[in-house]
Every structure is written in C-alpha cells, then in structure tokens.
Amino acid sequence: MSTDPLPPLRLEEARARMLAGVGALAAETVPLLDALERVLAEDVHARDTLPPWDDSAMDGYAVRAADTSAAQRDRPVVLRVVGEVAAGHTAAGSVEPGTAQRILTGAMLPPGADAVVRVEDTDAPAGTAALPERVAIHVPVGVGASIRVAGSDVRAGDLVAAAGTRLTAHRIGAMAAAGRAQVAVHRRPRVAVLATGDELVPPGTPLDGGRITDSSSSGVAAQVMDAGGVPVALGIAADDRGSIRDRLRAGIETADIVVVCGGVSLGAHDEVRPALDEVGRVDLWRVAIQPGKPLAFGRATSTDGRTVLLFGLPGNPVSSFVTFELFVRPVLHRMAGRSGAGGRTIIRARLTDPVSTDGARRAFQRVTLERGTDGGTQARLSGGQGSHVLSALLAANGLAIVPEGIAELPAGAEVEVMVLDDPGWPEEEG
Ligand code: AMP
Ligand code: MG
C-alpha cells in the first residue's frame, strides 16, 4: 500500500505537472519522406507559381474560342490541325484563326489559343491515333474553357504550409509541389524504455521457475513509435537498485524521456523509486485513475545539460499501456510539436453491459466498439478488466471512460470512449 499522505491527484493535474516546461524539440532538416507524420518547424513558401503556365485540363484541341462560336453537332466547324503539344513540351507554333493544335492534359497552351475543346466534342478519335489533318468541332467553347490558368492554385512566394502543420500523407505532395526536397521538422523524441523485475525474461524465452515474459516494454516501445517517438531499448534490469540506476543513467545520456516499467510501488523489492531519486528529482504520486497504481515522475539532467523526463509506470501490461496513453503520449506529442493533448479521438457510445468501478477514480475500461441496431456506436467490454488481462486489451479498440464519482452505469448508458484503433468505413455491400 502507498504510504503517500497526499490525496490522489486528478488526471489533469498530474498531466499538467508533466507537461510543465515541455516544448517542441529542436528542428532538423530531413528528406521529404522522412517528414511524414512530423510537424513543420518552418513556414514553407511556394518556390513556383502553380500551374507555372496556362495548361490544358483535358485531352482535346487548343483553339481560338471565337472560331467555334458557330459549331453545332450536325454542322461542325472544321479547323486545320497545325501541330500537337504534349505534356512536358512547348508548342512548336501558334494557333492562328482557322487552326487548332492537338493538346494533351497538362500540356502548355500554345500561343494564340484561348480555349480547349475536349476530344469528345470533336470527330477525332481519343487515344493514340495519328495526328489528323483537320478536326471537326461539334460544340462552341468560351474563352478559358478547359484551361487551368497560371497561378490559379498557388503563386510563387505564397505560404503553402505554416510552421506547426502536421505533415500527414495528404500534405507531403504539396511540399514537393512547393519545390521542396527537404523540410525542417521537429526532431523526434527519443524514449529509453527499461523493464524491471527479477521475474522477467525477453520475449521468445521459454518460461520456467516463476519467470514471465517482459511484454510491457515491447508494448511501451510500440506506443512510443505510434506517438511519433524513437524507442531506445534499455533491456531488463533485476530488482536491484544499482543495476536499475546504471541503466537509468545510460538512458538519460541518450534520450529525451526515460520510461521504466514496473517496480514503482512501495513493495519490498520495488527499487525504482530510490534508483530514480539517485539520478534525478522524482515525485511518487497517486493519480485518481484506474488502472494506474502509484506513478513516479521527475526530471534529471544529462551531463551535457539537457533536461530529461523520467516516468515510472506500473509494470502490469494493461496499466503501463493506459498510463502511457494518458501521460507519456501527450508529452511526446508536445515534444514533436503536435497540438492537442495526445491526439486520440474521443467519441460517444452506449454501453452494451452494466459497468461498475470503485467510484473514486476515473476508470478506463477496455471495450470493443461496434455498430448498434439503431445505427449508433456501442461499446462492449472486451473481457476482464484486471490490470494483467492481456486478452481484453488485445480485443479492445477503445477505452471507455467512467468519470470519478460514478460507481455504476447501466447497460445503455452513454460514455466517452478514447478510440485506439479506428476500423474505418465499413466495407461496401456488394
Ligand atoms: P510491478 O509494477 O513491478 O509491481 O509489477 C506488477 C505486475 O506486473 C507483476 O505481476 C509483474 O510481474 C508484472 N510485470 C512487471 N513488469 C512487467 C513487464 N515488463 N512485462 C509484463 N509484466 C510485468
Ligand atoms: Mg516488479
């Protein structure tokens, strides 16, 4: 049992203390694809005007619009085809009255032309036919028809994306179009992860003699990557203060954050708190959440003078998962320059089962989200809610939040759910 005399902290209070003084990490310039999911540390301005010149939005014929004004389907206007301009080439000559040039999508408009007639509106075959001598135009077109005007998208020097923009996949191409092969983004936070416990063996090792697999540190390392950080494995330390301390020191020298899984309670073999005290300034808190035992948090200074955050999370895999989500993930987001308190979507859903909690702490229950018969979203408990129950975590795609002060919720009650794995749109019925 904790002997901490202070009442448990509210989640928001604990999180605010952890985030205090944390800012976005320094910028580094990286090749464009390495910037995926990272946050711009510079304003990106367009190098070029886009489109850079008037070009065709269609495959068709570049014409003078006035030449087509009398065109009808049964009485077409016939123009002499004097050339062709394909994408990536410049026109050989200009379009004079009574003439046309075949043009392909994205090709530069030849001088003299002020409109494009779509190939479908001519007698010319679409595709790779030989250049015809003449083309019959079946419909009149106005000036500017099927033309993408230079600068209609972006002008050289325009701000394309401001510092702070997250470079999701749908924004990377725009950086390339702005003329950038590299961009400045915030450095990824490095997170050293240490497992502690005499009972732990690495994944894949046969179990005997009371040993169990260290699953929490793999889970935490994956959460680090998912939150935009780079995990650094510190391995497994026995419940021995000296060995924990030495690995913590190694972590402090290489990482922005050190996360220790396990050993953070006040049990007879819980050596993490004293080891943390030897390497930094540490508080042990109780936070009013469930799961979530006492949680250690503090700061250390590396030999090169950097402030490194220290987190001691409970060792049970469900507890380490939930406490990482609630506390470490928001810090990683802040360091990576992302806005928001951790970036998980919160939705509302109806419980399919009654839920009971201890009432004193905010509870995070593993649930599976599903579509109800009324079309709304419902949340089904994905299994036992004990902190060691991996099967329920495995089946879950959300964490249902039961506020403090509420001990019982009936089936059908609406709750907020943090979405862990968005299943996306349902498959089309075919
Ligand atoms: P602790 O937080 O060290 O008191 O551990 C609480 C429970 O979680 C115990 O049953 C431990 O065996 C288990 N545990 C601790 N660390 C890990 C880990 N890295 N992976 C899996 N289980 C762990
Ligand atoms: Mg332990």
Short mmCIF file of C-alpha atoms and ligand atoms in Angstrom, two decimals:
data_model
loop_
_atom_site.label_atom_id
_atom_site.label_comp_id
_atom_site.label_asym_id
_atom_site.label_seq_id
_atom_site.Cartn_x
_atom_site.Cartn_y
_atom_site.Cartn_z
CA MET A 1 0.00 0.00 0.00
CA SER A 2 1.10 3.52 -0.65
CA THR A 3 2.07 5.49 2.40
CA ASP A 4 1.80 8.73 0.45
CA PRO A 5 -0.15 11.05 2.75
CA LEU A 6 -1.37 13.31 -0.07
CA PRO A 7 -4.75 12.71 -1.68
CA PRO A 8 -4.55 11.30 -5.21
CA LEU A 9 -4.06 13.85 -7.99
CA ARG A 10 -6.68 14.40 -10.63
CA LEU A 11 -5.57 13.16 -14.04
CA GLU A 12 -5.49 16.69 -15.47
CA GLU A 13 -3.39 17.95 -12.57
CA ALA A 14 -0.85 15.15 -12.98
CA ARG A 15 -0.69 15.72 -16.73
CA ALA A 16 -0.25 19.48 -16.32
CA ARG A 17 2.70 18.89 -13.98
CA MET A 18 4.31 16.57 -16.52
CA LEU A 19 3.79 18.97 -19.41
CA ALA A 20 5.07 22.00 -17.47
CA GLY A 21 8.05 23.46 -19.30
CA VAL A 22 7.89 20.93 -22.14
CA GLY A 23 8.15 22.43 -25.61
CA ALA A 24 8.74 21.26 -29.15
CA LEU A 25 12.19 19.80 -29.73
CA ALA A 26 14.73 21.49 -31.99
CA ALA A 27 14.31 21.47 -35.75
CA GLU A 28 16.19 19.23 -38.14
CA THR A 29 16.12 19.23 -41.92
CA VAL A 30 15.14 15.87 -43.40
CA PRO A 31 14.27 14.44 -46.81
CA LEU A 32 10.60 14.90 -47.53
CA LEU A 33 9.51 11.32 -46.88
CA ASP A 34 11.25 11.26 -43.52
CA ALA A 35 8.98 14.15 -42.55
CA LEU A 36 5.83 12.02 -42.79
CA GLU A 37 3.68 12.45 -39.64
CA ARG A 38 6.09 15.02 -38.28
CA VAL A 39 5.47 18.70 -37.63
CA LEU A 40 6.89 21.54 -39.72
CA ALA A 41 9.35 23.76 -37.87
CA GLU A 42 9.41 26.35 -40.67
CA ASP A 43 6.97 28.17 -42.89
CA VAL A 44 7.03 26.66 -46.36
CA HIS A 45 6.55 29.11 -49.23
CA ALA A 46 5.98 28.12 -52.83
CA ARG A 47 9.08 28.39 -54.99
CA ASP A 48 6.99 28.40 -58.15
CA THR A 49 3.68 29.67 -59.39
CA LEU A 50 1.31 26.75 -59.94
CA PRO A 51 0.32 25.91 -62.54
CA PRO A 52 3.51 27.58 -63.81
CA TRP A 53 1.82 28.41 -67.15
CA ASP A 54 -1.64 28.17 -68.64
CA ASP A 55 -2.20 24.50 -69.38
CA SER A 56 -4.92 22.19 -70.58
CA ALA A 57 -7.26 20.42 -68.16
CA MET A 58 -8.32 17.97 -70.89
CA ASP A 59 -7.16 15.97 -73.87
CA GLY A 60 -8.53 17.88 -76.85
CA TYR A 61 -7.77 20.69 -79.28
CA ALA A 62 -6.37 24.12 -78.44
CA VAL A 63 -8.36 26.67 -80.42
CA ARG A 64 -9.38 30.29 -80.64
CA ALA A 65 -12.79 30.33 -78.92
CA ALA A 66 -14.20 32.76 -81.48
CA ASP A 67 -13.61 30.15 -84.23
CA THR A 68 -16.02 27.75 -82.53
CA SER A 69 -18.96 30.07 -81.96
CA ALA A 70 -21.00 28.63 -84.86
CA ALA A 71 -20.24 24.98 -84.10
CA GLN A 72 -23.19 22.54 -83.88
CA ARG A 73 -23.28 18.79 -83.67
CA ASP A 74 -24.82 18.41 -87.14
CA ARG A 75 -22.96 21.44 -88.60
CA PRO A 76 -19.48 21.32 -87.09
CA VAL A 77 -16.77 23.92 -87.60
CA VAL A 78 -13.73 22.37 -89.30
CA LEU A 79 -10.27 23.61 -88.30
CA ARG A 80 -6.87 22.76 -89.77
CA VAL A 81 -4.64 20.88 -87.29
CA VAL A 82 -1.22 22.54 -87.39
CA GLY A 83 0.58 20.61 -84.65
CA GLU A 84 0.46 18.96 -81.29
CA VAL A 85 1.63 19.83 -77.82
CA ALA A 86 2.09 17.09 -75.24
CA ALA A 87 2.73 17.45 -71.51
CA GLY A 88 6.34 18.38 -70.84
CA HIS A 89 6.86 20.03 -74.24
CA THR A 90 6.47 23.52 -75.58
CA ALA A 91 4.32 24.28 -78.61
CA ALA A 92 6.12 24.42 -81.96
CA GLY A 93 3.95 27.21 -83.34
CA SER A 94 0.94 29.34 -82.53
CA VAL A 95 -2.76 28.80 -83.13
CA GLU A 96 -3.87 31.23 -85.84
CA PRO A 97 -7.51 31.83 -86.86
CA GLY A 98 -8.96 28.73 -88.51
CA THR A 99 -6.41 26.38 -86.99
CA ALA A 100 -6.09 24.13 -83.95
CA GLN A 101 -3.37 22.13 -82.20
CA ARG A 102 -3.96 18.80 -80.59
CA ILE A 103 -3.24 19.16 -76.86
CA LEU A 104 -2.91 16.69 -74.01
CA THR A 105 -3.84 17.11 -70.36
CA GLY A 106 -1.21 19.15 -68.54
CA ALA A 107 0.40 20.47 -71.72
CA MET A 108 1.26 24.14 -72.06
CA LEU A 109 -1.31 26.14 -74.00
CA PRO A 110 0.19 27.20 -77.37
CA PRO A 111 0.35 30.94 -78.15
CA GLY A 112 -2.76 32.25 -79.85
CA ALA A 113 -5.10 29.66 -78.31
CA ASP A 114 -7.59 30.81 -75.66
CA ALA A 115 -9.68 27.66 -75.13
CA VAL A 116 -9.56 23.89 -75.36
CA VAL A 117 -12.27 21.74 -76.97
CA ARG A 118 -12.49 18.31 -75.36
CA VAL A 119 -11.70 15.45 -77.75
CA GLU A 120 -15.18 14.05 -77.01
CA ASP A 121 -16.63 17.19 -78.60
CA THR A 122 -14.78 16.61 -81.90
CA ASP A 123 -14.77 13.97 -84.63
CA ALA A 124 -11.21 12.96 -83.66
CA PRO A 125 -10.64 9.59 -82.02
CA ALA A 126 -9.42 9.67 -78.45
CA GLY A 127 -6.20 7.85 -77.60
CA THR A 128 -3.04 7.37 -79.59
CA ALA A 129 -4.32 7.98 -83.11
CA ALA A 130 -2.09 9.67 -85.69
CA LEU A 131 -2.43 13.45 -85.83
CA PRO A 132 -5.39 14.26 -88.16
CA GLU A 133 -5.10 16.97 -90.80
CA ARG A 134 -8.40 18.50 -89.83
CA VAL A 135 -10.70 18.36 -86.83
CA ALA A 136 -14.47 18.93 -86.78
CA ILE A 137 -15.60 20.85 -83.68
CA HIS A 138 -19.11 19.89 -82.53
CA VAL A 139 -19.74 22.43 -79.76
CA PRO A 140 -18.87 26.08 -79.22
CA VAL A 141 -16.50 26.86 -76.31
CA GLY A 142 -15.98 30.10 -74.39
CA VAL A 143 -12.66 31.82 -73.75
CA GLY A 144 -10.84 29.92 -71.00
CA ALA A 145 -12.72 26.63 -71.50
CA SER A 146 -10.76 23.64 -70.10
CA ILE A 147 -7.76 25.85 -69.31
CA ARG A 148 -6.02 25.85 -65.91
CA VAL A 149 -4.75 29.41 -65.59
CA ALA A 150 -1.18 30.05 -64.41
CA GLY A 151 -1.19 30.82 -60.68
CA SER A 152 -4.80 29.71 -60.17
CA ASP A 153 -3.59 27.26 -57.49
CA VAL A 154 -0.58 28.94 -55.86
CA ARG A 155 1.64 31.96 -56.59
CA ALA A 156 5.39 31.94 -56.11
CA GLY A 157 6.12 33.07 -52.56
CA ASP A 158 2.68 32.11 -51.18
CA LEU A 159 2.66 30.47 -47.76
CA VAL A 160 1.81 26.85 -48.55
CA ALA A 161 2.06 25.43 -45.02
CA ALA A 162 2.84 27.23 -41.78
CA ALA A 163 5.19 26.05 -39.05
CA GLY A 164 3.18 23.74 -36.81
CA THR A 165 1.48 21.92 -39.70
CA ARG A 166 1.49 18.16 -39.32
CA LEU A 167 2.79 16.55 -42.50
CA THR A 168 0.27 13.79 -42.92
CA ALA A 169 0.38 11.80 -46.15
CA HIS A 170 -2.11 14.09 -47.87
CA ARG A 171 0.21 17.10 -47.32
CA ILE A 172 3.57 15.65 -48.35
CA GLY A 173 2.91 16.00 -52.09
CA ALA A 174 2.13 19.68 -51.63
CA MET A 175 5.60 20.20 -50.09
CA ALA A 176 7.15 18.63 -53.19
CA ALA A 177 4.98 20.83 -55.41
CA ALA A 178 6.22 23.85 -53.44
CA GLY A 179 9.69 22.96 -54.69
CA ARG A 180 10.98 21.28 -51.54
CA ALA A 181 13.01 18.06 -51.44
CA GLN A 182 13.74 18.64 -47.75
CA VAL A 183 11.86 20.35 -44.95
CA ALA A 184 12.65 21.41 -41.39
CA VAL A 185 10.62 19.45 -38.85
CA HIS A 186 10.84 18.99 -35.11
CA ARG A 187 13.19 16.26 -34.01
CA ARG A 188 11.53 13.01 -32.94
CA PRO A 189 11.63 12.46 -29.18
CA ARG A 190 13.92 9.60 -28.13
CA VAL A 191 12.46 7.46 -25.38
CA ALA A 192 14.57 4.97 -23.45
CA VAL A 193 12.49 2.05 -22.15
CA LEU A 194 13.59 -0.09 -19.20
CA ALA A 195 11.78 -3.14 -17.82
CA THR A 196 12.44 -4.11 -14.21
CA GLY A 197 11.73 -7.31 -12.33
CA ASP A 198 13.58 -10.48 -11.33
CA GLU A 199 10.75 -12.45 -12.94
CA LEU A 200 11.14 -11.03 -16.46
CA VAL A 201 12.68 -12.72 -19.48
CA PRO A 202 12.79 -11.33 -23.04
CA PRO A 203 10.01 -12.25 -25.48
CA GLY A 204 10.52 -15.69 -27.03
CA THR A 205 12.29 -17.17 -23.99
CA PRO A 206 10.72 -20.42 -22.58
CA LEU A 207 9.13 -19.85 -19.16
CA ASP A 208 10.20 -21.79 -16.08
CA GLY A 209 10.90 -21.21 -12.42
CA GLY A 210 8.44 -18.39 -11.93
CA ARG A 211 9.60 -16.40 -14.93
CA ILE A 212 7.21 -14.41 -17.13
CA THR A 213 7.74 -12.59 -20.41
CA ASP A 214 8.55 -8.90 -20.38
CA SER A 215 5.63 -7.76 -22.51
CA SER A 216 5.22 -4.23 -21.17
CA SER A 217 8.44 -2.85 -22.59
CA SER A 218 7.59 -4.07 -26.10
CA GLY A 219 4.15 -2.54 -25.75
CA VAL A 220 5.58 0.74 -24.49
CA ALA A 221 8.18 0.86 -27.28
CA ALA A 222 5.38 0.40 -29.81
CA GLN A 223 3.40 3.18 -28.17
CA VAL A 224 6.47 5.42 -28.45
CA MET A 225 6.64 4.77 -32.20
CA ASP A 226 2.89 5.25 -32.56
CA ALA A 227 3.21 8.65 -30.87
CA GLY A 228 5.99 9.77 -33.22
CA GLY A 229 8.97 8.96 -30.99
CA VAL A 230 12.00 6.71 -31.33
CA PRO A 231 12.30 3.96 -28.71
CA VAL A 232 15.68 3.02 -27.29
CA ALA A 233 15.69 -0.36 -25.50
CA LEU A 234 17.46 -0.45 -22.15
CA GLY A 235 16.63 -4.13 -21.63
CA ILE A 236 15.53 -5.77 -18.39
CA ALA A 237 17.02 -4.87 -15.03
CA ALA A 238 16.70 -7.15 -12.00
CA ASP A 239 15.10 -5.74 -8.84
CA ASP A 240 18.45 -4.32 -7.86
CA ARG A 241 18.95 -0.64 -7.22
CA GLY A 242 22.47 -0.43 -8.63
CA SER A 243 21.64 -2.09 -11.91
CA ILE A 244 18.47 -0.03 -12.35
CA ARG A 245 20.39 3.16 -11.60
CA ASP A 246 23.17 2.38 -14.09
CA ARG A 247 20.68 1.74 -16.87
CA LEU A 248 18.74 4.87 -16.00
CA ARG A 249 21.96 6.86 -16.31
CA ALA A 250 22.61 5.35 -19.73
CA GLY A 251 19.07 6.30 -20.76
CA ILE A 252 19.43 9.85 -19.51
CA GLU A 253 22.54 10.34 -21.66
CA THR A 254 20.86 9.20 -24.87
CA ALA A 255 17.17 10.04 -24.60
CA ASP A 256 14.70 12.87 -24.03
CA ILE A 257 12.50 10.67 -21.84
CA VAL A 258 13.21 7.56 -19.80
CA VAL A 259 10.28 5.21 -19.09
CA VAL A 260 10.66 2.45 -16.51
CA CYS A 261 8.05 -0.31 -16.40
CA GLY A 262 7.40 -1.90 -13.02
CA GLY A 263 8.90 -1.73 -9.56
CA VAL A 264 7.42 1.65 -8.85
CA SER A 265 5.08 0.71 -5.99
CA LEU A 266 6.30 0.63 -2.43
CA GLY A 267 6.74 -3.15 -2.20
CA ALA A 268 9.73 -4.84 -0.60
CA HIS A 269 11.51 -5.24 -3.95
CA ASP A 270 10.42 -2.01 -5.58
CA GLU A 271 13.77 -0.37 -6.15
CA VAL A 272 12.77 2.02 -8.92
CA ARG A 273 11.79 4.97 -6.77
CA PRO A 274 15.09 5.01 -4.83
CA ALA A 275 17.04 4.48 -8.06
CA LEU A 276 15.18 7.37 -9.70
CA ASP A 277 15.98 9.51 -6.66
CA GLU A 278 19.67 8.82 -7.21
CA VAL A 279 19.63 10.02 -10.82
CA GLY A 280 17.14 12.89 -10.64
CA ARG A 281 14.44 14.74 -8.77
CA VAL A 282 11.42 12.49 -8.52
CA ASP A 283 7.92 12.55 -7.07
CA LEU A 284 5.85 9.50 -6.47
CA TRP A 285 2.21 10.26 -6.99
CA ARG A 286 -1.05 8.54 -6.71
CA VAL A 287 -3.30 9.58 -9.58
CA ALA A 288 -7.05 9.04 -9.33
CA ILE A 289 -7.31 6.71 -12.30
CA GLN A 290 -7.95 3.02 -12.77
CA PRO A 291 -5.89 1.18 -13.85
CA GLY A 292 -2.96 3.14 -12.50
CA LYS A 293 -1.11 2.47 -9.32
CA PRO A 294 1.34 4.98 -7.90
CA LEU A 295 3.17 6.65 -10.71
CA ALA A 296 6.64 8.12 -10.47
CA PHE A 297 7.52 11.25 -12.39
CA GLY A 298 10.52 13.51 -12.32
CA ARG A 299 13.34 15.17 -14.16
CA ALA A 300 17.05 14.54 -14.48
CA THR A 301 19.87 16.49 -16.11
CA SER A 302 22.21 14.82 -18.59
CA THR A 303 25.94 15.51 -18.45
CA ASP A 304 25.50 17.81 -21.45
CA GLY A 305 22.90 19.81 -19.55
CA ARG A 306 19.65 18.60 -21.12
CA THR A 307 16.53 18.11 -19.02
CA VAL A 308 15.31 14.52 -19.33
CA LEU A 309 11.85 13.45 -18.14
CA LEU A 310 11.58 10.31 -16.03
CA PHE A 311 8.43 8.21 -15.90
CA GLY A 312 7.97 5.18 -13.65
CA LEU A 313 4.92 3.31 -14.89
CA PRO A 314 3.29 0.31 -13.22
CA GLY A 315 4.60 -2.96 -14.66
CA ASN A 316 1.35 -4.71 -15.43
CA PRO A 317 0.92 -4.50 -19.20
CA VAL A 318 -2.57 -3.01 -19.09
CA SER A 319 -1.52 -0.43 -16.50
CA SER A 320 1.62 0.53 -18.38
CA PHE A 321 -0.41 0.80 -21.58
CA VAL A 322 -3.10 3.04 -20.08
CA THR A 323 -0.74 5.26 -18.11
CA PHE A 324 1.45 5.71 -21.19
CA GLU A 325 -1.60 6.73 -23.21
CA LEU A 326 -2.72 9.22 -20.59
CA PHE A 327 0.61 10.76 -19.61
CA VAL A 328 3.57 9.91 -21.82
CA ARG A 329 1.81 10.22 -25.16
CA PRO A 330 0.74 13.86 -24.57
CA VAL A 331 4.33 14.73 -23.62
CA LEU A 332 5.64 13.06 -26.78
CA HIS A 333 3.13 14.96 -28.87
CA ARG A 334 4.20 18.23 -27.28
CA MET A 335 7.89 17.47 -27.93
CA ALA A 336 7.16 16.52 -31.53
CA GLY A 337 5.41 19.88 -31.99
CA ARG A 338 1.93 18.41 -32.30
CA SER A 339 -1.04 20.26 -30.89
CA GLY A 340 -3.70 18.69 -28.69
CA ALA A 341 -3.39 16.60 -25.56
CA GLY A 342 -2.32 13.35 -27.14
CA GLY A 343 -4.31 13.21 -30.29
CA ARG A 344 -6.76 10.40 -29.55
CA THR A 345 -10.26 10.85 -30.91
CA ILE A 346 -12.97 10.74 -28.25
CA ILE A 347 -16.40 9.56 -29.36
CA ARG A 348 -19.64 8.84 -27.52
CA ALA A 349 -21.02 5.31 -27.37
CA ARG A 350 -23.66 3.34 -25.48
CA LEU A 351 -22.58 0.57 -23.12
CA THR A 352 -23.95 -2.87 -24.00
CA ASP A 353 -23.30 -4.10 -20.45
CA PRO A 354 -23.59 -2.59 -17.00
CA VAL A 355 -20.25 -1.40 -15.66
CA SER A 356 -19.09 -1.00 -12.10
CA THR A 357 -15.95 0.71 -10.85
CA ASP A 358 -14.61 1.69 -7.44
CA GLY A 359 -16.28 5.08 -7.90
CA ALA A 360 -13.36 7.04 -6.50
CA ARG A 361 -11.11 7.04 -9.58
CA ARG A 362 -11.70 7.75 -13.25
CA ALA A 363 -11.84 4.33 -14.86
CA PHE A 364 -10.59 3.37 -18.31
CA GLN A 365 -12.27 0.15 -19.38
CA ARG A 366 -11.22 -1.88 -22.40
CA VAL A 367 -14.07 -2.02 -24.90
CA THR A 368 -14.84 -3.15 -28.42
CA LEU A 369 -16.71 -0.57 -30.47
CA GLU A 370 -19.48 -1.85 -32.71
CA ARG A 371 -22.41 -0.54 -34.71
CA GLY A 372 -25.72 -0.88 -32.83
CA THR A 373 -29.03 -1.87 -34.43
CA ASP A 374 -30.12 1.79 -34.13
CA GLY A 375 -27.06 2.80 -36.21
CA GLY A 376 -25.33 4.35 -33.19
CA THR A 377 -21.98 3.23 -31.81
CA GLN A 378 -21.96 0.89 -28.86
CA ALA A 379 -19.17 -0.20 -26.55
CA ARG A 380 -18.90 -3.81 -25.33
CA LEU A 381 -16.49 -4.75 -22.54
CA SER A 382 -13.77 -6.69 -24.34
CA GLY A 383 -13.09 -9.01 -21.39
CA GLY A 384 -11.96 -8.98 -17.78
CA GLN A 385 -10.82 -5.58 -16.60
CA GLY A 386 -7.94 -6.70 -14.34
CA SER A 387 -4.63 -4.95 -14.99
CA HIS A 388 -2.95 -8.20 -16.06
CA VAL A 389 -5.65 -9.28 -18.55
CA LEU A 390 -3.97 -9.07 -21.94
CA SER A 391 -6.78 -10.80 -23.81
CA ALA A 392 -9.16 -7.90 -23.13
CA LEU A 393 -6.56 -5.39 -24.28
CA LEU A 394 -5.94 -7.44 -27.40
CA ALA A 395 -9.64 -7.46 -28.31
CA ALA A 396 -10.19 -3.78 -27.46
CA ASN A 397 -10.29 -0.90 -29.88
CA GLY A 398 -11.24 1.72 -27.34
CA LEU A 399 -11.03 2.78 -23.71
CA ALA A 400 -14.42 3.68 -22.20
CA ILE A 401 -14.11 6.46 -19.65
CA VAL A 402 -16.19 6.21 -16.47
CA PRO A 403 -15.85 9.51 -14.59
CA GLU A 404 -14.83 9.64 -10.95
CA GLY A 405 -17.82 9.78 -8.63
CA ILE A 406 -19.76 7.20 -10.66
CA ALA A 407 -19.56 3.62 -9.41
CA GLU A 408 -22.30 2.01 -11.53
CA LEU A 409 -23.51 2.60 -15.07
CA PRO A 410 -26.41 0.60 -16.50
CA ALA A 411 -26.40 -1.01 -19.93
CA GLY A 412 -27.43 1.65 -22.45
CA ALA A 413 -25.68 4.48 -20.61
CA GLU A 414 -23.70 6.82 -22.83
CA VAL A 415 -19.97 7.10 -22.17
CA GLU A 416 -16.98 8.74 -23.81
CA VAL A 417 -14.58 6.34 -25.50
CA MET A 418 -10.97 7.03 -26.47
CA VAL A 419 -10.53 5.37 -29.86
CA LEU A 420 -7.37 3.23 -30.07
CA ASP A 421 -7.88 1.60 -33.43
CA ASP A 422 -10.25 3.23 -35.88
CA PRO A 423 -11.73 0.44 -38.03
CA GLY A 424 -12.51 2.96 -40.78
CA TRP A 425 -15.51 2.85 -43.04
CA PRO A 426 -17.39 -0.41 -43.25
CA GLU A 427 -16.87 -2.36 -46.46
CA GLU A 428 -19.29 -1.51 -49.23
CA GLU A 429 -22.05 -4.04 -49.55
CA GLY A 430 -21.83 -5.54 -52.99
P1 AMP B 1 5.26 -4.18 -10.52
O1 AMP B 1 4.75 -2.96 -11.19
O2 AMP B 1 6.71 -4.39 -10.67
O3 AMP B 1 4.81 -4.21 -9.08
O4 AMP B 1 4.58 -5.41 -11.23
C1 AMP B 1 3.18 -5.60 -11.21
C2 AMP B 1 2.85 -6.83 -12.00
O5 AMP B 1 3.19 -6.64 -13.35
C3 AMP B 1 3.58 -8.08 -11.56
O6 AMP B 1 2.69 -9.16 -11.73
C4 AMP B 1 4.73 -8.17 -12.54
O7 AMP B 1 5.18 -9.50 -12.70
C5 AMP B 1 4.11 -7.65 -13.79
N1 AMP B 1 5.10 -7.01 -14.64
C6 AMP B 1 6.03 -6.13 -14.24
N2 AMP B 1 6.79 -5.73 -15.28
C7 AMP B 1 6.32 -6.39 -16.36
C8 AMP B 1 6.68 -6.41 -17.73
N3 AMP B 1 7.69 -5.64 -18.19
N4 AMP B 1 6.00 -7.21 -18.57
C9 AMP B 1 4.98 -7.97 -18.09
N5 AMP B 1 4.57 -7.97 -16.82
C10 AMP B 1 5.24 -7.22 -15.95
MG MG B 2 8.15 -5.78 -10.00
#
